[in-house]
PDB file of C-alpha atoms in Angstrom:
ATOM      1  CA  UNK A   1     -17.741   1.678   4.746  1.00 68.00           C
ATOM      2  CA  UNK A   2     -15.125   0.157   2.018  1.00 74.00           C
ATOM      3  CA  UNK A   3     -13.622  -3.452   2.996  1.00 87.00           C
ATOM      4  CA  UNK A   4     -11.401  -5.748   0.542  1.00 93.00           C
ATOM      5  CA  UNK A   5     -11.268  -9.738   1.369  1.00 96.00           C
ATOM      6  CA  UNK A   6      -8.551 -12.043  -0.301  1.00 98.00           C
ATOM      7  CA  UNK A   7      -9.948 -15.493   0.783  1.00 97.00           C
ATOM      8  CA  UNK A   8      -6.761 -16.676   0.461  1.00 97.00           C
ATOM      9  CA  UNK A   9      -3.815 -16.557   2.503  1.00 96.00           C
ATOM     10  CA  UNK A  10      -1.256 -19.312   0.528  1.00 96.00           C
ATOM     11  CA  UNK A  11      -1.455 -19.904  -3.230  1.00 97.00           C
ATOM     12  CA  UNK A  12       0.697 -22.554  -4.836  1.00 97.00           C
ATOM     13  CA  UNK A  13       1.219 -22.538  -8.156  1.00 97.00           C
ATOM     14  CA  UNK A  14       3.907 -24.782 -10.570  1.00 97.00           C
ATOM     15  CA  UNK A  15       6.279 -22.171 -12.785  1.00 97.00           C
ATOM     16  CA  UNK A  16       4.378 -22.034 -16.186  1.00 97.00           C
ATOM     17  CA  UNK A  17       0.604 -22.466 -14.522  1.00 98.00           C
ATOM     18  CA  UNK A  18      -1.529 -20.019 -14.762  1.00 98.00           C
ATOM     19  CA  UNK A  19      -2.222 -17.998 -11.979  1.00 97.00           C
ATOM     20  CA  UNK A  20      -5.637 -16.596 -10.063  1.00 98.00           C
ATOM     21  CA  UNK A  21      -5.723 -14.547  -7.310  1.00 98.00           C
ATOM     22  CA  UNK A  22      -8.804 -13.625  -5.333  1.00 98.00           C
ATOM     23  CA  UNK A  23     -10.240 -10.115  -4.403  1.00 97.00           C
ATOM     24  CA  UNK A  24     -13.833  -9.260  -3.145  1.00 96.00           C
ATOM     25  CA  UNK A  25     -15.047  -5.562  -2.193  1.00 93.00           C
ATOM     26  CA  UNK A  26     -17.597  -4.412   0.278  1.00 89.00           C
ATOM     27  CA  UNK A  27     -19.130  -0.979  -1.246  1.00 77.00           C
ATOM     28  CA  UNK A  28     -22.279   0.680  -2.374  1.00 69.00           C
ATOM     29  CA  UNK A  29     -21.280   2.043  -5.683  1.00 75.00           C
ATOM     30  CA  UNK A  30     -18.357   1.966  -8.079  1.00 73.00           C
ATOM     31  CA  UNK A  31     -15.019   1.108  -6.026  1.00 83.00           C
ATOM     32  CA  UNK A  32     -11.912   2.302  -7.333  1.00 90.00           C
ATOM     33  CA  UNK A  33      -9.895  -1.511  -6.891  1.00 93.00           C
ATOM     34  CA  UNK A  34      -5.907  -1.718  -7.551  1.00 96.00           C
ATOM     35  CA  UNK A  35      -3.764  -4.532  -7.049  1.00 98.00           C
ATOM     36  CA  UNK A  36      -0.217  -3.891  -5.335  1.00 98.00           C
ATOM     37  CA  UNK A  37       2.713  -6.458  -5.255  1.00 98.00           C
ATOM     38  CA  UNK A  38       5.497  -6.424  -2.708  1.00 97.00           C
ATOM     39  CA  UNK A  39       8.387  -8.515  -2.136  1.00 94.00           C
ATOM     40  CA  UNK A  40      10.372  -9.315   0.904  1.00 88.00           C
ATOM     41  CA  UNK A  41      11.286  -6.390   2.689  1.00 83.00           C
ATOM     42  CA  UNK A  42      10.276  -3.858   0.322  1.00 88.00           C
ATOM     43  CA  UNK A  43       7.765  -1.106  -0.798  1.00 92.00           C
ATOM     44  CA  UNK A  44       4.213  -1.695  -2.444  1.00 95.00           C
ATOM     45  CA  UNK A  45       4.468  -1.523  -6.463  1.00 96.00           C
ATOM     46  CA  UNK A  46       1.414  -0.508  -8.216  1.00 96.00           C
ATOM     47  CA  UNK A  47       0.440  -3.671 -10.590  1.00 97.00           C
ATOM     48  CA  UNK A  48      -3.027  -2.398 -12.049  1.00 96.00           C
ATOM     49  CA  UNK A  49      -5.934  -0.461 -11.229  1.00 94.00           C
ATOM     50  CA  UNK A  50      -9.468  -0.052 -11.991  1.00 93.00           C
ATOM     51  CA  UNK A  51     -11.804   3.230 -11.502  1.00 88.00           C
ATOM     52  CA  UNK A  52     -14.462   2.694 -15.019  1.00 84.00           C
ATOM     53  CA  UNK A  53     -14.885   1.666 -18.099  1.00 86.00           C
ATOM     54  CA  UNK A  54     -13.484  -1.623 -19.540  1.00 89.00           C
ATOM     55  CA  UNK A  55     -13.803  -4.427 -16.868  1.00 92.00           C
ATOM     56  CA  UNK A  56     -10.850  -6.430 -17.991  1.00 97.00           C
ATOM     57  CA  UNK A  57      -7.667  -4.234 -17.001  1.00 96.00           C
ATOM     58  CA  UNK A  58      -3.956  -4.968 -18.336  1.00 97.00           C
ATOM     59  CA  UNK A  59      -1.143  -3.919 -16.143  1.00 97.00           C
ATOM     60  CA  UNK A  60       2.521  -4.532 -15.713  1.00 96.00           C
ATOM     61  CA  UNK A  61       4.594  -7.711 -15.947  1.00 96.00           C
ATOM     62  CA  UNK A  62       2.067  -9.656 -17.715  1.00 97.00           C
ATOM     63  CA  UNK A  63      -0.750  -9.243 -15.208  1.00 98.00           C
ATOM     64  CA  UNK A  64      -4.630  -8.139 -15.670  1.00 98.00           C
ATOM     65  CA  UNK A  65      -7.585  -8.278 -13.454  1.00 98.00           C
ATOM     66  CA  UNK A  66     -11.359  -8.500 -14.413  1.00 97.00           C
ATOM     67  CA  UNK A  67     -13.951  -6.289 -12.427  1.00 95.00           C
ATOM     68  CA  UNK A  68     -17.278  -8.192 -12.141  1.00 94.00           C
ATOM     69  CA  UNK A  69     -19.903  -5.400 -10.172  1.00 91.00           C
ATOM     70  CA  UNK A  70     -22.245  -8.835  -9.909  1.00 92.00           C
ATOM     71  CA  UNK A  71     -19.944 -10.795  -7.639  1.00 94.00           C
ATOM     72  CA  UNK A  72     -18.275  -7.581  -6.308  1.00 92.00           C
ATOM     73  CA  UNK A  73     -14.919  -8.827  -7.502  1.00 95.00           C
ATOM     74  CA  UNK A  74     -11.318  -7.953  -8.585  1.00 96.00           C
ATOM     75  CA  UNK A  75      -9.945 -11.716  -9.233  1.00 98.00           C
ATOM     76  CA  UNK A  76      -5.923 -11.034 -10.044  1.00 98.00           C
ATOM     77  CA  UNK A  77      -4.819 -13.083 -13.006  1.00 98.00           C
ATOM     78  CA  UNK A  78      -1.616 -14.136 -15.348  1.00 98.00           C
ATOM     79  CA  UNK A  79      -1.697 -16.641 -17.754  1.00 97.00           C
ATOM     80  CA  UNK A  80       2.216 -18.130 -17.156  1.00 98.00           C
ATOM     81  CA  UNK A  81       4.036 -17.812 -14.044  1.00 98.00           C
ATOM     82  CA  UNK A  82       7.532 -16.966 -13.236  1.00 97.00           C
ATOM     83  CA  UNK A  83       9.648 -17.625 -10.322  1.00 96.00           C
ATOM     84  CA  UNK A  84      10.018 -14.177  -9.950  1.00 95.00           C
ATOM     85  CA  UNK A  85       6.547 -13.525  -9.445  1.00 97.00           C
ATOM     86  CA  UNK A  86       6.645 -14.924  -5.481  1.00 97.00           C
ATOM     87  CA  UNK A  87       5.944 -12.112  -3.493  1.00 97.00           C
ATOM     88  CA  UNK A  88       2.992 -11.049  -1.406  1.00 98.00           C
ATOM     89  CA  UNK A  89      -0.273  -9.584  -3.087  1.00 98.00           C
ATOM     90  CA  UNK A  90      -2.495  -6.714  -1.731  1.00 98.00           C
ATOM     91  CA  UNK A  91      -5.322  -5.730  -3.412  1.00 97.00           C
ATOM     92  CA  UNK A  92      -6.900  -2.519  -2.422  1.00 95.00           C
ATOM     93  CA  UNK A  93      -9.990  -0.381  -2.664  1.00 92.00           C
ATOM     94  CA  UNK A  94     -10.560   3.391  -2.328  1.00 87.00           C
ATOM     95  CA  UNK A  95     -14.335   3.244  -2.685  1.00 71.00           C
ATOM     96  CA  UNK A  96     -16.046   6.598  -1.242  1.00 68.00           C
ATOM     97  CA  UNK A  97     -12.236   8.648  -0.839  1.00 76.00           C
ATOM     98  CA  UNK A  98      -9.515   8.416  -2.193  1.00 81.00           C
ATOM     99  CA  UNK A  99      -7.471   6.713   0.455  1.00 87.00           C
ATOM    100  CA  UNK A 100      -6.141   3.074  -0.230  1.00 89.00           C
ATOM    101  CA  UNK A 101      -7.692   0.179   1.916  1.00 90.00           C
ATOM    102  CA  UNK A 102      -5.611  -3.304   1.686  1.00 95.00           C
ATOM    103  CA  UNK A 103      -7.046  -6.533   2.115  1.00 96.00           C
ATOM    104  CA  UNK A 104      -4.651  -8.987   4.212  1.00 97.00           C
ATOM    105  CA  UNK A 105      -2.753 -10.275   1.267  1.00 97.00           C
ATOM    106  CA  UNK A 106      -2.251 -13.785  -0.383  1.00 98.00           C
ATOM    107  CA  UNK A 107       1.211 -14.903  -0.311  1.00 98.00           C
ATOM    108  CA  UNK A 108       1.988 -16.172  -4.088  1.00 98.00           C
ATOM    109  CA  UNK A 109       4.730 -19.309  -3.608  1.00 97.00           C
ATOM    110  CA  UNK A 110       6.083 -20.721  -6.669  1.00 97.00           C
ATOM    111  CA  UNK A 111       7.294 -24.183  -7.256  1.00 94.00           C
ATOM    112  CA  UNK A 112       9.776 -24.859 -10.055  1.00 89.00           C
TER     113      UNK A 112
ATOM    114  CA  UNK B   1       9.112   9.977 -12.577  1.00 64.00           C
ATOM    115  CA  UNK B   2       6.611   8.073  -9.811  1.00 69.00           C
ATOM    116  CA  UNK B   3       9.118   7.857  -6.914  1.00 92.00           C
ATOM    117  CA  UNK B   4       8.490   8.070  -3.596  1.00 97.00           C
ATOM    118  CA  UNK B   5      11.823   8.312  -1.328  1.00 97.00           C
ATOM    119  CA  UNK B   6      12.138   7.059   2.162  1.00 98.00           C
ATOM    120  CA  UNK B   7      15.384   7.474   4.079  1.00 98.00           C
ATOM    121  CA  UNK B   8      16.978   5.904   5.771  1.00 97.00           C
ATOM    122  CA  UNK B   9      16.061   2.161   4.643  1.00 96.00           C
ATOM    123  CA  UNK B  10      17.050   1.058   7.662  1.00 97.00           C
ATOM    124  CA  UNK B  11      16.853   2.692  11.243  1.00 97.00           C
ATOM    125  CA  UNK B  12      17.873   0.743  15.050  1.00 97.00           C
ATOM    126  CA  UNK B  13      16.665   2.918  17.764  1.00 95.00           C
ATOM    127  CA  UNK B  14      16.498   2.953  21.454  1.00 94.00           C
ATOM    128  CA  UNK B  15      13.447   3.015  23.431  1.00 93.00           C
ATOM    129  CA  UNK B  16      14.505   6.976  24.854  1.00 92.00           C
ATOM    130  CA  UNK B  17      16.006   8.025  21.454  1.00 92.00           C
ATOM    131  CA  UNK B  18      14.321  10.792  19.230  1.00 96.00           C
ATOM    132  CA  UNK B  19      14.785   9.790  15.096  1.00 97.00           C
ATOM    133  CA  UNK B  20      13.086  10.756  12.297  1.00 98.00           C
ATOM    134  CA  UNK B  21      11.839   9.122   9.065  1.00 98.00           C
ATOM    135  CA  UNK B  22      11.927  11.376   5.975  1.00 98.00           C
ATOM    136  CA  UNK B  23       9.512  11.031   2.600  1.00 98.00           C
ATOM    137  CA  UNK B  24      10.314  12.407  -0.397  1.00 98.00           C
ATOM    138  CA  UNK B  25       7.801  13.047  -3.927  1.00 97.00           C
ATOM    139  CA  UNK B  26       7.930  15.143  -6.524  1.00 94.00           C
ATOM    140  CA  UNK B  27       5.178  14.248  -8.405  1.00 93.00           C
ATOM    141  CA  UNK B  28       2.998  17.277  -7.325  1.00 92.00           C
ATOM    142  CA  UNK B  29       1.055  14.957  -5.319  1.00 93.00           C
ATOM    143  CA  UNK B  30      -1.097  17.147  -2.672  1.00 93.00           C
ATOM    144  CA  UNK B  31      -2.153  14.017  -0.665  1.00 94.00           C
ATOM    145  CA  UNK B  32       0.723  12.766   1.632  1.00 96.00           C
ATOM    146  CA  UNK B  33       0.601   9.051   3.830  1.00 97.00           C
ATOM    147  CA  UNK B  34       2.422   6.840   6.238  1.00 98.00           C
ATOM    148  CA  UNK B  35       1.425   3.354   6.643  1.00 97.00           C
ATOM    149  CA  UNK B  36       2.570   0.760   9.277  1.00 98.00           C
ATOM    150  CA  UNK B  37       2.928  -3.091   8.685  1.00 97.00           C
ATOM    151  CA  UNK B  38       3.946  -5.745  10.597  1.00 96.00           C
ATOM    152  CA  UNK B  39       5.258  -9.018   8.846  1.00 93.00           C
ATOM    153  CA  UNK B  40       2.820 -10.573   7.237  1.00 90.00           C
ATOM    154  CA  UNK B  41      -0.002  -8.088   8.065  1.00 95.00           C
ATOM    155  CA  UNK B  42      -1.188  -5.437   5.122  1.00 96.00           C
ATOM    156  CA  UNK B  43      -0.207  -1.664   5.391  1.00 96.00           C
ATOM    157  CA  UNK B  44      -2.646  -0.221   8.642  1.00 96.00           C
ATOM    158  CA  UNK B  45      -2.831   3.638   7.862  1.00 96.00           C
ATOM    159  CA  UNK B  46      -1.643   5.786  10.489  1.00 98.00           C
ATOM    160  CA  UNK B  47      -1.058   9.252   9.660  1.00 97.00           C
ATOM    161  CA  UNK B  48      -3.140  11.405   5.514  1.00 96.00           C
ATOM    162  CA  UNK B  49      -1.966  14.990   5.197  1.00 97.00           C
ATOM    163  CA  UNK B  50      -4.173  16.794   2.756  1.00 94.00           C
ATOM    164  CA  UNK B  51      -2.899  19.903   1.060  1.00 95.00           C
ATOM    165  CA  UNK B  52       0.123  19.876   3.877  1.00 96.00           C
ATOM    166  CA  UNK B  53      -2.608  19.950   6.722  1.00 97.00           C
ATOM    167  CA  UNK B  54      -3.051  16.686   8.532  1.00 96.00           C
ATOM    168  CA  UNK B  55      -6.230  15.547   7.684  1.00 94.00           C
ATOM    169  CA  UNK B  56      -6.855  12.012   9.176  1.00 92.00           C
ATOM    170  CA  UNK B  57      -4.494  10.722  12.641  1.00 93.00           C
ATOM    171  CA  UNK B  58      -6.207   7.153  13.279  1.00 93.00           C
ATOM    172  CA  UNK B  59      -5.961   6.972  16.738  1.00 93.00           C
ATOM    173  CA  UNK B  60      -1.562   6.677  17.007  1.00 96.00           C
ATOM    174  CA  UNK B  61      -0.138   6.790  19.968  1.00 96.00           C
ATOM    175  CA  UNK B  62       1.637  10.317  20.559  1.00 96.00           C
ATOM    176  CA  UNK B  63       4.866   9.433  20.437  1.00 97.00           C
ATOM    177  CA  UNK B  64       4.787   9.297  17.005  1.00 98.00           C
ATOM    178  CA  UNK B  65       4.497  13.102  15.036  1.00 98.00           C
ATOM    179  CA  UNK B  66       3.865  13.760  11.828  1.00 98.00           C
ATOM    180  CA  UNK B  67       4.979  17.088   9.940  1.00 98.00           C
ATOM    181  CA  UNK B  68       4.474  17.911   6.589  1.00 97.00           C
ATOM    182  CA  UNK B  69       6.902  21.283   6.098  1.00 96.00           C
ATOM    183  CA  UNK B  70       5.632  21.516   2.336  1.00 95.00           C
ATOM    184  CA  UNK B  71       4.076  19.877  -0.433  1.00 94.00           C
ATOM    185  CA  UNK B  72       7.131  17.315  -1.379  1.00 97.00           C
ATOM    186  CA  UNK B  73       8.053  16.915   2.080  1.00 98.00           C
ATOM    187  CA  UNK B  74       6.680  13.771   4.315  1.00 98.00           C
ATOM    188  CA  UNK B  75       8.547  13.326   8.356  1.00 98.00           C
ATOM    189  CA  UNK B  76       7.460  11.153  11.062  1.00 98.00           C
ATOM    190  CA  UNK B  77       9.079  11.675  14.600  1.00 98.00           C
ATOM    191  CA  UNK B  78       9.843   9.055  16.785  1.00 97.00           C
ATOM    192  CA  UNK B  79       9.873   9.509  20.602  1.00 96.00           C
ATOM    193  CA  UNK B  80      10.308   7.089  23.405  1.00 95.00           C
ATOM    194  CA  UNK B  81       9.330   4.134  21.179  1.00 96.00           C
ATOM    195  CA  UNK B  82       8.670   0.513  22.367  1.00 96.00           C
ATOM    196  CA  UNK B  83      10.002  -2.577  21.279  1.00 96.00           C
ATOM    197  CA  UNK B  84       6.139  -3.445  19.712  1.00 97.00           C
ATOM    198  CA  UNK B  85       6.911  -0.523  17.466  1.00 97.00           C
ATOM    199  CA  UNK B  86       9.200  -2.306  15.669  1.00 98.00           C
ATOM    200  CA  UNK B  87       7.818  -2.708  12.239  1.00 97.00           C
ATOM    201  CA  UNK B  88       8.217  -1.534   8.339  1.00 97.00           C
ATOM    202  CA  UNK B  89       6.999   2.101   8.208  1.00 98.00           C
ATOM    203  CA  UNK B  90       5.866   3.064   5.002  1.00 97.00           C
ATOM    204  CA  UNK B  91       5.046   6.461   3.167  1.00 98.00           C
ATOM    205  CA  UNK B  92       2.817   7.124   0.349  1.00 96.00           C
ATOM    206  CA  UNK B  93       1.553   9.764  -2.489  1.00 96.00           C
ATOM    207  CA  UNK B  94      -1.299  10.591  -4.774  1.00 93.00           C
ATOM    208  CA  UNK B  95      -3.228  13.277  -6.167  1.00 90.00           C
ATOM    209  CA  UNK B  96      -6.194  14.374  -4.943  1.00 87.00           C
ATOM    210  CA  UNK B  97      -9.108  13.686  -7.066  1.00 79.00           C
ATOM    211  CA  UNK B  98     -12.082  15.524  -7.993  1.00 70.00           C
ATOM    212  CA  UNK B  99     -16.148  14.715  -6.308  1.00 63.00           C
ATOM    213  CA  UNK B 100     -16.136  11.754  -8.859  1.00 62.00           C
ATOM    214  CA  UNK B 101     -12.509  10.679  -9.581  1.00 67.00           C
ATOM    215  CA  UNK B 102      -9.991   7.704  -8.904  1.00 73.00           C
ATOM    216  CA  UNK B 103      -6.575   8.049  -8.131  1.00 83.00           C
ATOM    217  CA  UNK B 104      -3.631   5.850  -7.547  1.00 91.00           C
ATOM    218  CA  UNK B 105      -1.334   5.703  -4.455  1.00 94.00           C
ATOM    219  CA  UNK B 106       2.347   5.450  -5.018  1.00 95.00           C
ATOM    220  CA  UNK B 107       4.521   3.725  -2.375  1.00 96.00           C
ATOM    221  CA  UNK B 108       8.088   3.955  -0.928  1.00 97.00           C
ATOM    222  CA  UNK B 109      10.212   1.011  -0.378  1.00 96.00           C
ATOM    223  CA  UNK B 110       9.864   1.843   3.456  1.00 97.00           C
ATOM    224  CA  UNK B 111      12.361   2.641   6.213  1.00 97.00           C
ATOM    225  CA  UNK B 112      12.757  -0.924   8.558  1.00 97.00           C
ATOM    226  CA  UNK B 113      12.765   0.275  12.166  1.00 97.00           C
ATOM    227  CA  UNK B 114      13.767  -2.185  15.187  1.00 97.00           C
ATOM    228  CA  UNK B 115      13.138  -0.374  18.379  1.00 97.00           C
ATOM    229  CA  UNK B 116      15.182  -1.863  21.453  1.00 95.00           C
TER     230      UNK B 116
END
């Protein structure tokens, strides 16, 4: 069976820092990984996703993620951060069907 | 377009009304979901349709019903609810892929329901 672990719950980050987010998968072969983004109240929004090919994927507002099959991870990442960007972070795997599975989410706070 | 449509946005209920939550897609997506999530909990999958047939229930209580009348077309029914019900439901599309495929899910902004 597919899981998806975020390690952590809170991350802090200054407006302008960089910005890392942690995702680790549990499954045999190739997950498909995405990362979702949702803020208060609302729907999940689609911020990347990975099924093969190039590890390092680019997505929207400035995001990308690098797959790494040898420490069965998805790490989140954006070089500058904007206020903006607070919001909660799910990333997800449909390893084995094609049915999303979320990790708990890491709440992204951001300090001016 | 990659909408997914959820009315209404928001939805107060009592615990022996009968409501309904309504999805909308029209992105010829065969594969149709509703999530439920608390605050501060990710999306728990309730309810997959597959090519309109209802492919996956996991384990929800019966007074919530799905129906899927066509291929666009995502409703959940609400029955004698209970205050622990209370929660952001949430529906979802995507293709169905082939044996080897990847494909992404596409979210609504969710209908709010407080059950009292």
């Amino acid at each position: 069976a597919q899981s998806v672990t975020q390690p952590d719950i809170h991350i802090t980050v200054s407006e302008g820092a960089s910005l890392e987010l942690r995702c680790n998968y549990s499954y045999g072969a190739t997950p498909y990984l995405f990362w979702y983004v949702q803020s208060p109240g609302q729907g999940l929004q689609l911020l990347l996703k990975y099924f093969s090919g190039d590890t390092l994927v680019q997505g929207i507002k400035g995001f990308e993620a690098e797959f790494k099959r040898s420490q069965s991870s998805f790490n989140l990442r954006k070089p500058s951060v904007h206020w903006s960007d607070a919001a909660e972070y799910f990333c997800a795997s449909s390893g084995g069907s094609y049915i999303p599975t979320f990790g708990r989410g890491t709440s992204l706070i951001v300090h001016p | 377009d990659t909408e997914v449509t959820q009315t209404p946005k928001h939805l107060v209920m009592g615990m022996t009304n009968k409501k309904s939550l309504k999805c909308e897609q029209h992105m010829g997506h065969r594969a149709m979901y509703w999530y439920k999530q608390k605050a501060k909990k990710p999306p728990e999958l309730m309810f997959v349709y597959s090519y309109e047939k209802l492919s996956i229930n996991e384990s929800v209580p019966s007074r919530f019903s799905p129906e899927c009348p066509n291929s666009s077309l995502l409703n959940l029914h609400l029955h004698a609810l209970q205050p622990e019900d209370s929660a952001l439901y949430l529906c979802a599309s995507s293709q169905i892929p082939g044996r080897t495929g990847g494909t992404e899910a596409f979210f609504g902004q969710g209908t709010r329901l407080t059950v009292v």
